[in-house]
CSV table of C-alpha atoms and ligand atoms in Angstrom, one decimal:
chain,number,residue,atom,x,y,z
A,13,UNK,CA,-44.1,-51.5,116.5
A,14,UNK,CA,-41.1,-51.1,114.4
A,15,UNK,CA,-38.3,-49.5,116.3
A,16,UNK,CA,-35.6,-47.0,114.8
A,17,UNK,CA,-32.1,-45.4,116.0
A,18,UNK,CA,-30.3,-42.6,115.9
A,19,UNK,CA,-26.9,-43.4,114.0
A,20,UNK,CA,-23.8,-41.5,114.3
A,21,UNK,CA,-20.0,-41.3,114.6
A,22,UNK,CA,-18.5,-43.6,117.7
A,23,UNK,CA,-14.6,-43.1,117.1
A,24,UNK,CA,-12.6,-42.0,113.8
A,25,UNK,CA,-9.1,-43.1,112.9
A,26,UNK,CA,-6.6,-42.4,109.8
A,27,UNK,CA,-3.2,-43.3,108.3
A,28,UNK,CA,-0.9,-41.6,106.1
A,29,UNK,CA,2.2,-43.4,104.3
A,30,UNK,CA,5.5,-41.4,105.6
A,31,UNK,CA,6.8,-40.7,102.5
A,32,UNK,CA,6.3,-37.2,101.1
A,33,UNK,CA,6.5,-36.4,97.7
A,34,UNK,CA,6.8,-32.2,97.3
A,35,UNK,CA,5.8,-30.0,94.3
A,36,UNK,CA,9.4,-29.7,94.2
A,37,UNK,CA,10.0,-33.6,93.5
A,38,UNK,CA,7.8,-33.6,91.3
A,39,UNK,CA,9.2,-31.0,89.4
A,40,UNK,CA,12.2,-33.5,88.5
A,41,UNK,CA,9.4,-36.0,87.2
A,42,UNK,CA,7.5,-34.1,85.2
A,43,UNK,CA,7.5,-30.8,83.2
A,44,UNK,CA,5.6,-28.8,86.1
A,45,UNK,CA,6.7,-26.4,88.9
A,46,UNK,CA,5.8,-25.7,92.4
A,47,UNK,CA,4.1,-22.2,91.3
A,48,UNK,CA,2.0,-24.0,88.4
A,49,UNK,CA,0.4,-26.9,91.1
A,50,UNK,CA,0.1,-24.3,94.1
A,51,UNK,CA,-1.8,-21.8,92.1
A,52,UNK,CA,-3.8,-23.7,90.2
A,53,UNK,CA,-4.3,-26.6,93.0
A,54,UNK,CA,-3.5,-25.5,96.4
A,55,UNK,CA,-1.4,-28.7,97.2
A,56,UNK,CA,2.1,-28.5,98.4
A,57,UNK,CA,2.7,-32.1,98.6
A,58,UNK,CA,1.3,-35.7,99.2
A,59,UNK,CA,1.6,-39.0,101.1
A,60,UNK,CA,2.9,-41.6,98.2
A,61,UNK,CA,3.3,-45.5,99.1
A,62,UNK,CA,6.0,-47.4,98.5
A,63,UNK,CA,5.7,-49.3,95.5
A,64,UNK,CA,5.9,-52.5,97.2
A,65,UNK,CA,3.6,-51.9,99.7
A,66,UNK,CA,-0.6,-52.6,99.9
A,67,UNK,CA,-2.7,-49.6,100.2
A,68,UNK,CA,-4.6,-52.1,102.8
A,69,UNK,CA,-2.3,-51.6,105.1
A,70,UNK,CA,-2.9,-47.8,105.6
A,71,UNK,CA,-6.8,-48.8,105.7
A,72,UNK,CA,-5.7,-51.7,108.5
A,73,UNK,CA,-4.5,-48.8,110.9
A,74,UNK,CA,-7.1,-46.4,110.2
A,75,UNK,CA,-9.6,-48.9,111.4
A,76,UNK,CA,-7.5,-50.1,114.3
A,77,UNK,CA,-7.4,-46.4,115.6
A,78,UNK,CA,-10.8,-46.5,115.0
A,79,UNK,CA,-12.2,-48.7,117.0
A,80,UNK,CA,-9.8,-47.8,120.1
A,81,UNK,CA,-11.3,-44.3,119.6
A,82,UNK,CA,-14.8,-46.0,119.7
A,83,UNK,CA,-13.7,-47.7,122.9
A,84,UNK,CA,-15.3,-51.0,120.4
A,85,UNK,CA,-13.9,-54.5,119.9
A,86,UNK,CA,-13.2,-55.6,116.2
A,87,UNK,CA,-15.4,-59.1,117.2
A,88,UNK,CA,-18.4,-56.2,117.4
A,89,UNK,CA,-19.0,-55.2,114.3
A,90,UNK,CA,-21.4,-56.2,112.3
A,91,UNK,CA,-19.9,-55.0,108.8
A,92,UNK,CA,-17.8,-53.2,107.0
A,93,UNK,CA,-17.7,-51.3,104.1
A,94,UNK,CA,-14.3,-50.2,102.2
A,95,UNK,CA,-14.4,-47.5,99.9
A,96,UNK,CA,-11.9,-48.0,97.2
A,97,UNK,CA,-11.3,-47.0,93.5
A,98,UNK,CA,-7.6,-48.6,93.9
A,99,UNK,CA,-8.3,-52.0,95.4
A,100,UNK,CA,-5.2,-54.2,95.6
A,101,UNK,CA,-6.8,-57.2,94.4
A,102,UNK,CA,-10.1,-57.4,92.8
A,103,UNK,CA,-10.5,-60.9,95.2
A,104,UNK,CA,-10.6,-61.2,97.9
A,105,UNK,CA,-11.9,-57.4,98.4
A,106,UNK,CA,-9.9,-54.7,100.5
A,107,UNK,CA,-12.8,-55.0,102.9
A,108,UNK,CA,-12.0,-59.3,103.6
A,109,UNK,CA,-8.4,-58.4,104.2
A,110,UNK,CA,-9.0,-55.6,106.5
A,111,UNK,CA,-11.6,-58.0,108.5
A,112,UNK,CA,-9.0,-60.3,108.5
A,113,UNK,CA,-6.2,-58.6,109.8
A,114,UNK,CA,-8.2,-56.9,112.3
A,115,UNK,CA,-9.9,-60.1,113.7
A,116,UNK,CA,-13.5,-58.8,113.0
A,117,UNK,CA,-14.9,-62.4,112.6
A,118,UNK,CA,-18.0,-61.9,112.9
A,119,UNK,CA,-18.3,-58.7,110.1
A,120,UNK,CA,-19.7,-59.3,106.8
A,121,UNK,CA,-17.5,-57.1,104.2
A,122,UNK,CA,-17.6,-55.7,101.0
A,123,UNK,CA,-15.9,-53.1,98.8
A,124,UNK,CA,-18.1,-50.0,97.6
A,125,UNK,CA,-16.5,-48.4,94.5
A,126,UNK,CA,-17.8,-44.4,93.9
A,127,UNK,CA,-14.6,-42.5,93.5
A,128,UNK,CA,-14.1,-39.6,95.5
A,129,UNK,CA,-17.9,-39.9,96.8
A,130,UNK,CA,-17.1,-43.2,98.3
A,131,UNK,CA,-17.4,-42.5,101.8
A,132,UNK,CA,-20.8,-40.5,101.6
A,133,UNK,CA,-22.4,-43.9,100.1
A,134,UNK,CA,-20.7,-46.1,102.4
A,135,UNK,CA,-22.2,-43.6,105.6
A,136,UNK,CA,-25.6,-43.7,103.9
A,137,UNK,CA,-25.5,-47.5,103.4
A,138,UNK,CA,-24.3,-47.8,107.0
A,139,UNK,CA,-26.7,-45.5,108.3
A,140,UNK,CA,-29.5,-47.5,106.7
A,141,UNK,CA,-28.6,-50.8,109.0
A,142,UNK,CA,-27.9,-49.1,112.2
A,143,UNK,CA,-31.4,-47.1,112.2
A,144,UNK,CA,-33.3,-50.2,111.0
A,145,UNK,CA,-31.5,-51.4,113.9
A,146,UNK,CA,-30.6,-54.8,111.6
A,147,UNK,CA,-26.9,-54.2,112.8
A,148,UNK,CA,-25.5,-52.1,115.7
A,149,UNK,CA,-21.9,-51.4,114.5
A,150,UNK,CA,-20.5,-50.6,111.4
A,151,UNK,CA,-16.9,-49.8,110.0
A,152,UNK,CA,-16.5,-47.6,107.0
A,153,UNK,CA,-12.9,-47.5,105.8
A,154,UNK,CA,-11.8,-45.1,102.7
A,155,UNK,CA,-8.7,-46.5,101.2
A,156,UNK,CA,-6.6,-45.2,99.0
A,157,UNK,CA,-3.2,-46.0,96.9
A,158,UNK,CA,-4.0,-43.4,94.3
A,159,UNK,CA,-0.1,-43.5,93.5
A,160,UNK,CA,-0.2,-47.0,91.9
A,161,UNK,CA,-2.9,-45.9,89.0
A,162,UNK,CA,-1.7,-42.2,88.3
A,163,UNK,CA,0.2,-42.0,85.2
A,164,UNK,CA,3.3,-40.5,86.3
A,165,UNK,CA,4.1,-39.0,83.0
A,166,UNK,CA,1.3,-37.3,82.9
A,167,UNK,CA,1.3,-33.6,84.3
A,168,UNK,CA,-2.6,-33.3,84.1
A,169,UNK,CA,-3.3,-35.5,86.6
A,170,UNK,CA,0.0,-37.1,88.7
A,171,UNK,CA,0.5,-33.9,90.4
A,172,UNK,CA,-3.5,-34.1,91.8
A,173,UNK,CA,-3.3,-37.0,93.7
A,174,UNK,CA,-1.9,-39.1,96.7
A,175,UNK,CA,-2.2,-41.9,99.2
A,176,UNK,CA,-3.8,-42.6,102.8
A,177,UNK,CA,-6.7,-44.0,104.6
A,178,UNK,CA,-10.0,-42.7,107.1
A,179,UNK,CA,-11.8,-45.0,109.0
A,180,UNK,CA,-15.4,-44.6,111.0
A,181,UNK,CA,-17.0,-46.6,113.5
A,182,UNK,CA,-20.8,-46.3,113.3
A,183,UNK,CA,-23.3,-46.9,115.7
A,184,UNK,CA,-26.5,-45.9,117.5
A,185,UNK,CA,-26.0,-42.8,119.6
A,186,UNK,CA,-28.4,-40.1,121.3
A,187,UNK,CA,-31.9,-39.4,119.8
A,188,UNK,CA,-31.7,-35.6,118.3
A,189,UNK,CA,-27.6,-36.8,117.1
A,190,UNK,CA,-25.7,-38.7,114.1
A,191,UNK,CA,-27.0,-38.3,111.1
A,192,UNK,CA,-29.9,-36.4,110.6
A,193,UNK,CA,-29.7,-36.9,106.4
A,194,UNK,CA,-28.2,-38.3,103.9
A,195,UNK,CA,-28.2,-37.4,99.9
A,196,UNK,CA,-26.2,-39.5,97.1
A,197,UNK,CA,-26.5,-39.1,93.1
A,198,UNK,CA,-24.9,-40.1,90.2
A,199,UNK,CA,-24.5,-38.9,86.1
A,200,UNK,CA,-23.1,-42.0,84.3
A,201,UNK,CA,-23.5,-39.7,81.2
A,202,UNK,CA,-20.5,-37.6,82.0
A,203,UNK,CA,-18.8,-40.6,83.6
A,204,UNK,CA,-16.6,-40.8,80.3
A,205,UNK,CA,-14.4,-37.2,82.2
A,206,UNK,CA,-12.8,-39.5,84.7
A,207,UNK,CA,-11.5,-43.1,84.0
A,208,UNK,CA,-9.7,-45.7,85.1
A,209,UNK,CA,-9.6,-49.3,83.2
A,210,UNK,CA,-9.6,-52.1,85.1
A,211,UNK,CA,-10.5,-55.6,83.1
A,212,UNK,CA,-11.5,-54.8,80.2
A,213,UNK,CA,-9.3,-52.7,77.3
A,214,UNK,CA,-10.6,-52.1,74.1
A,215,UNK,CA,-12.6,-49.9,71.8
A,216,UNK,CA,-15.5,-48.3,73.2
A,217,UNK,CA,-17.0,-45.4,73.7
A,218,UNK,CA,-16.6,-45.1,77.9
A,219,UNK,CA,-13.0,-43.6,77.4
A,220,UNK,CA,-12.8,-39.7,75.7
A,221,UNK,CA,-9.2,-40.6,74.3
A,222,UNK,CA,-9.3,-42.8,71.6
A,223,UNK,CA,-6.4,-46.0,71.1
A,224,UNK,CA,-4.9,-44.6,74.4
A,225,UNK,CA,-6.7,-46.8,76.8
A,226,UNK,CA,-3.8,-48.1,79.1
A,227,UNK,CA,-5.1,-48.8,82.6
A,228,UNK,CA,-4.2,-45.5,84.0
A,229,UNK,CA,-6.2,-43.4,85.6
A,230,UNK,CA,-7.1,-39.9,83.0
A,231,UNK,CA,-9.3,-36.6,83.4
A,232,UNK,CA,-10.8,-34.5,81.9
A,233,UNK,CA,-9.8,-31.7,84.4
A,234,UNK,CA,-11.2,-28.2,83.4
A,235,UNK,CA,-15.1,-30.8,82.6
A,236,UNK,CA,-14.7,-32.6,85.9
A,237,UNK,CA,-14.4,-28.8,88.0
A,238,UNK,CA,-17.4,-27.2,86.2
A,239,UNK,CA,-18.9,-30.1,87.5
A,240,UNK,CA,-17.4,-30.3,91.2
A,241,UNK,CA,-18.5,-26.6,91.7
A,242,UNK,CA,-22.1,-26.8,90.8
A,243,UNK,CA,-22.6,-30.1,92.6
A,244,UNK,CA,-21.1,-29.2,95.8
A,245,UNK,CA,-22.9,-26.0,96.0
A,246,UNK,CA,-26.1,-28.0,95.2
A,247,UNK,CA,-25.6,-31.3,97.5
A,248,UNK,CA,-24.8,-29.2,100.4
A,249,UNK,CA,-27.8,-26.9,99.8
A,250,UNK,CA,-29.9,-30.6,99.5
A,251,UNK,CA,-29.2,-32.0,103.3
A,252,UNK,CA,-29.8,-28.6,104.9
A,253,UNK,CA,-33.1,-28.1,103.4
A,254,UNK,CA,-34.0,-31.7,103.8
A,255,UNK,CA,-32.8,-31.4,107.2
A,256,UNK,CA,-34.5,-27.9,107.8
A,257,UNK,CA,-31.1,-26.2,108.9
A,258,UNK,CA,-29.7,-23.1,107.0
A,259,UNK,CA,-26.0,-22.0,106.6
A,260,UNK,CA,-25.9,-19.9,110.0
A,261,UNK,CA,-26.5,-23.4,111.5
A,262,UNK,CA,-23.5,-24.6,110.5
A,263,UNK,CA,-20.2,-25.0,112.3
A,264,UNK,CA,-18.2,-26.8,109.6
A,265,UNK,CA,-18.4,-28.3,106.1
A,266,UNK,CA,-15.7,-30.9,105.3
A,267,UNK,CA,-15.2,-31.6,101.4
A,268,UNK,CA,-13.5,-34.0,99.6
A,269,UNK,CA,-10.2,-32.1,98.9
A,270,UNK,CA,-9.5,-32.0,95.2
A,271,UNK,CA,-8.6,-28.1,94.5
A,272,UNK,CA,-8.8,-25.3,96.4
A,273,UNK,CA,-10.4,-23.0,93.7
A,274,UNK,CA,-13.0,-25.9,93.8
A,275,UNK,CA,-13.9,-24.9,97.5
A,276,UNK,CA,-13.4,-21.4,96.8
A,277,UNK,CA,-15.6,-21.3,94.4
A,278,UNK,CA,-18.5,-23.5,95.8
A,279,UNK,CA,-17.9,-21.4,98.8
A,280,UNK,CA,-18.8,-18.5,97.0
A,281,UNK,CA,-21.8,-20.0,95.1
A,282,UNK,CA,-22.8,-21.1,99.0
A,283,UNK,CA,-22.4,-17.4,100.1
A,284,UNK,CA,-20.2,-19.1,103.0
A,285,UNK,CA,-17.1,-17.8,104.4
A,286,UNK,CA,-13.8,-20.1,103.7
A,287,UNK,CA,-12.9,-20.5,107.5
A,288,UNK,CA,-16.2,-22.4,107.9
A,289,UNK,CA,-15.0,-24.8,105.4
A,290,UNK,CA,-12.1,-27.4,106.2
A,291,UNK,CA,-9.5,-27.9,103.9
A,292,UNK,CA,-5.9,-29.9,104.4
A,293,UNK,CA,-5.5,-30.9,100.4
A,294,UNK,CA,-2.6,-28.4,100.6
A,295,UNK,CA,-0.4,-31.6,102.8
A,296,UNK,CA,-1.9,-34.7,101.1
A,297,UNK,CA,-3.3,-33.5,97.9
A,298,UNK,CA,-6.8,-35.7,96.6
A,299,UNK,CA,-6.9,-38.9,98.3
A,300,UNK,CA,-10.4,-40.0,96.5
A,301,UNK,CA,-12.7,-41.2,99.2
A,302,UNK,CA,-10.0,-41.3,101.7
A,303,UNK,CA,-10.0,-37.5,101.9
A,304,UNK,CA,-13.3,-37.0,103.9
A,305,UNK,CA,-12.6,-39.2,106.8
A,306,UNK,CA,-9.1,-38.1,107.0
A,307,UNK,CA,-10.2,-34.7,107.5
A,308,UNK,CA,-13.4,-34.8,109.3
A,309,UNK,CA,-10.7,-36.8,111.6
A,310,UNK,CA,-8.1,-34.0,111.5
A,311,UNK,CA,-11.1,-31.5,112.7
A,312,UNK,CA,-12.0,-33.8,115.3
A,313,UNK,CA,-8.6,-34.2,116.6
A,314,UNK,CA,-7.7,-30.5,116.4
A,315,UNK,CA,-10.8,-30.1,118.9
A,316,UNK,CA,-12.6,-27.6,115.5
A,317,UNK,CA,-16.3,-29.4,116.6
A,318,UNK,CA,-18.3,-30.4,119.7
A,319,UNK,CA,-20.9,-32.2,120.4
A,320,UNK,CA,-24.2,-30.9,119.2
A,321,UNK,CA,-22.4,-29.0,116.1
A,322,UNK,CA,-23.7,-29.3,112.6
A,323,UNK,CA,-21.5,-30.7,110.0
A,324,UNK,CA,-21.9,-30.8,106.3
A,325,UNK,CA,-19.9,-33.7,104.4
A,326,UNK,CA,-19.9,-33.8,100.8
A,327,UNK,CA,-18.1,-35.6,98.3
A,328,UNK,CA,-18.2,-35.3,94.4
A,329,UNK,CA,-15.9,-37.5,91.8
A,330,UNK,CA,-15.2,-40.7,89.3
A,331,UNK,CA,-18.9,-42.0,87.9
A,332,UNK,CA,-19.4,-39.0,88.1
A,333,UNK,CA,-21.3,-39.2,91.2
A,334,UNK,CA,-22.0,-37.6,94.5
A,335,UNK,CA,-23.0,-37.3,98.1
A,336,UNK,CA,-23.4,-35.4,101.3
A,337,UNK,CA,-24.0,-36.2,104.9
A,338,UNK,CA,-25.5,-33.8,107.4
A,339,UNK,CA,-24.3,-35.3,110.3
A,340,UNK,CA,-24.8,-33.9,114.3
A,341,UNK,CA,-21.4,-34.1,116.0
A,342,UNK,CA,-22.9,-36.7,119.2
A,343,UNK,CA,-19.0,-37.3,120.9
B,13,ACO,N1,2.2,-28.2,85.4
B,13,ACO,C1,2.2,-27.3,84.5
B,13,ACO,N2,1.3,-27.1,83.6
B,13,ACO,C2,0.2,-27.9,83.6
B,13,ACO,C3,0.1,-29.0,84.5
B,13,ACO,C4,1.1,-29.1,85.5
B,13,ACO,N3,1.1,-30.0,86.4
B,13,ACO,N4,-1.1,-29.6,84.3
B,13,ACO,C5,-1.6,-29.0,83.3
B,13,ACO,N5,-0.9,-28.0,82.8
B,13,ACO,C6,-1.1,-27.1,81.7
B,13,ACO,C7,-2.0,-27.8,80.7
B,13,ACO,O1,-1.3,-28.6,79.8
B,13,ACO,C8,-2.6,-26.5,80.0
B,13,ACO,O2,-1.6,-26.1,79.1
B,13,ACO,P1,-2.0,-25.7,77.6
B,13,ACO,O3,-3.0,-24.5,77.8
B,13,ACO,O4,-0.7,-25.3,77.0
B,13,ACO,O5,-2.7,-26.9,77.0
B,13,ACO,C9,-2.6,-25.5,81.1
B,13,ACO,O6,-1.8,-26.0,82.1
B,13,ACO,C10,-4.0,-25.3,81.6
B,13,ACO,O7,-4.7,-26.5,81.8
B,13,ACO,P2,-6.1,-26.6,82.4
B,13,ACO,O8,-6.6,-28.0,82.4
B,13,ACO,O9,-7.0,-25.5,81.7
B,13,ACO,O10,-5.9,-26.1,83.9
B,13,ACO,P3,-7.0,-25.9,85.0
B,13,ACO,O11,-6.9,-24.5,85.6
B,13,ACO,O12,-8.3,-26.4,84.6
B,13,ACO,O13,-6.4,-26.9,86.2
B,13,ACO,C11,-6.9,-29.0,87.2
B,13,ACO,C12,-6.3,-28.3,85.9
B,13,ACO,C13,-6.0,-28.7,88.4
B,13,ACO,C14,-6.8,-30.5,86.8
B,13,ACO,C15,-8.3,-28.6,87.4
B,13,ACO,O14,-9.1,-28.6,86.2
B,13,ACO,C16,-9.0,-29.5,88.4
B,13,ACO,O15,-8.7,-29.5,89.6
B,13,ACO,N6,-10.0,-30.3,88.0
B,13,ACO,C17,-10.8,-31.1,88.9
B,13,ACO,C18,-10.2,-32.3,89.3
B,13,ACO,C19,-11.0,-33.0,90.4
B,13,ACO,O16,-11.8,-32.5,91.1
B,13,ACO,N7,-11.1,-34.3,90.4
B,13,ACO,C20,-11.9,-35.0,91.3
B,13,ACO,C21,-12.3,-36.3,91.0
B,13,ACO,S1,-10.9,-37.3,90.8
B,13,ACO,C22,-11.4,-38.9,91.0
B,13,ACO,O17,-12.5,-39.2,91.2
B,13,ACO,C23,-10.2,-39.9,91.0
């Protein structure tokens, strides 16, 4: 007889950089102003690295916090997953540096790389091992130095994004808690509205702009929130109807933070009221798949969920992909 677990959430950490960078700033960088990015956006400022520092190090803490919140040794886990668009080095991964600098000998490790849904695959893939019960804990880290890639001449996109880390501990919890289901997707077809060279730069038809490709990340901005909308109406509605739940059943959705007309208008589409939705992109702006953790931990730390609540996590971004988590609160 084959035996399965329950998987959930055992302790959450995150990290910020100290250095804010305001609308304000940024209005002496580019030709913007503070009304323009707060209207339009919602955010007020980010966290920005220093430019001689690793984003690692913000992913290093996260975890650290995170395993003291899971009352869990680093030598315990199993694995652990990064989830990174902006790795510092391509080798060795973000995810062999954090092992090492957090002594987590016995962990294998590896980078996942799915933008701003990052996190949702790395829960999902992490879920997978625990239930099987083929490993008992496993550390999912979304780190971020967004700051690094942005173009900072370019107004359409520098102003979006900024820096920081989430980390969760997963392991098996309470029968009838954790993660009840998981849902991620993908459209490589408009993967061409969100790009970020790496290796290789030359002519082909990936990139939109043509003899522009400099390895910086560009959007297509109005394309990629047509697209945010629709699939985070739709990849909530996916994990409550695979998990039998409706809205009412709800306590709190936290989304990747892009935009806050994004979430106002999926919150509309979802017929659900904005308070049941957590948002904090107005102090750190997008932090790609950093931004879930971070504020899934900022719910949990302002005491917003209990346990036995419903949450809904759903991340859309860079692929373009997707993903959502339905996840009972088991702390
Ligand atoms: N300051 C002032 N003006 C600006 C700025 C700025 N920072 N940025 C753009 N503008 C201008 C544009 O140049 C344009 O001017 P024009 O009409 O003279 O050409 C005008 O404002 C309107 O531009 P739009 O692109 O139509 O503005 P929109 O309302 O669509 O907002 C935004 C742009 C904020 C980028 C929005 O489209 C958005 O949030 N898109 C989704 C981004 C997202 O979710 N990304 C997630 C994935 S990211 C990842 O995976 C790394």
């Amino acid at each position: 007889m084959s035996m399965t677990y329950s998987c959930g959430i055992l302790g959450l950490g995150s990290s910020l950089p100290e250095k804010v960078l305001t609308n304000y700033d940024l209005e002496k960088i580019v030709d913007t102003s503070d009304e323009w990015i707060s209207k339009r956006t919602g955010i007020s400022q980010r966290r920005v690295l220093d430019e001689d520092k690793p984003a690692y190090q913000l992913g290093v803490d996260a975890a650290k916090k995170a395993l003291d919140d899971a009352g869990i040794e680093a030598e315990e886990l199993d694995l652990i997953i990064v989830t990174t668009e902006t790795p510092d080095y391509l080798t060795p991964s973000m995810s062999c540096i954090i092992q090492s600098k957090i002594g987590a000998q016995k962990a294998a490790a590896f980078d996942l790389n799915a933008a701003c849904s990052g996190f949702i695959y790395g829960m999902t893939i992490a879920n997978q091992f625990i239930k099987s019960g083929y490993y008992k804990h496993v550390l999912v880290v979304g780190c971020e130095g967004l700051s690094k890639i942005v173009d900072w001449k370019d107004r359409n996109t520098c102003v979006l994004f900024g820096d920081g880390a989430g980390a969760a501990v997963l392991g098996p919890v309470e029968e009838g808690y954790g993660i009840i289901t998981t849902h991620i997707g993908a459209d490589g077809v408009l993967g061409k509205n969100i790009t970020m060279p790496c290796c290789y730069i030359g002519p082909e038809d990936i990139q939109v702009r043509s003899g522009d490709n400099k390895k910086v990340l560009w959007m297509d901005g109005s394309e990629v929130f047509k697209f945010a909308v629709r699939i985070m109406e739709q990849a909530t509605n996916k994990v409550l109807e695979d998990s039998g739940l409706s809205m009412e059943d709800i306590k709190l959705i936290v989304p990747h933070q892009a935009n806050i007309r994004i979430i106002e208008g999926a919150a509309k589409r979802l017929k659900v009221s904005e308070d049941k939705i957590f948002t904090n992109l107005h102090k750190y702006g997008n932090i790609s798949s950093a931004s879930i953790p971070l504020g899934l931990n900022e719910a949990y730390r302002e005491k917003l969920i209990s346990k036995g609540d419903n949450l809904v996590l759903v991340g859309f971004g860079g692929g373009l992909t997707w993903g959502s988590v339905l996840v009972r609160w088991s702390k």
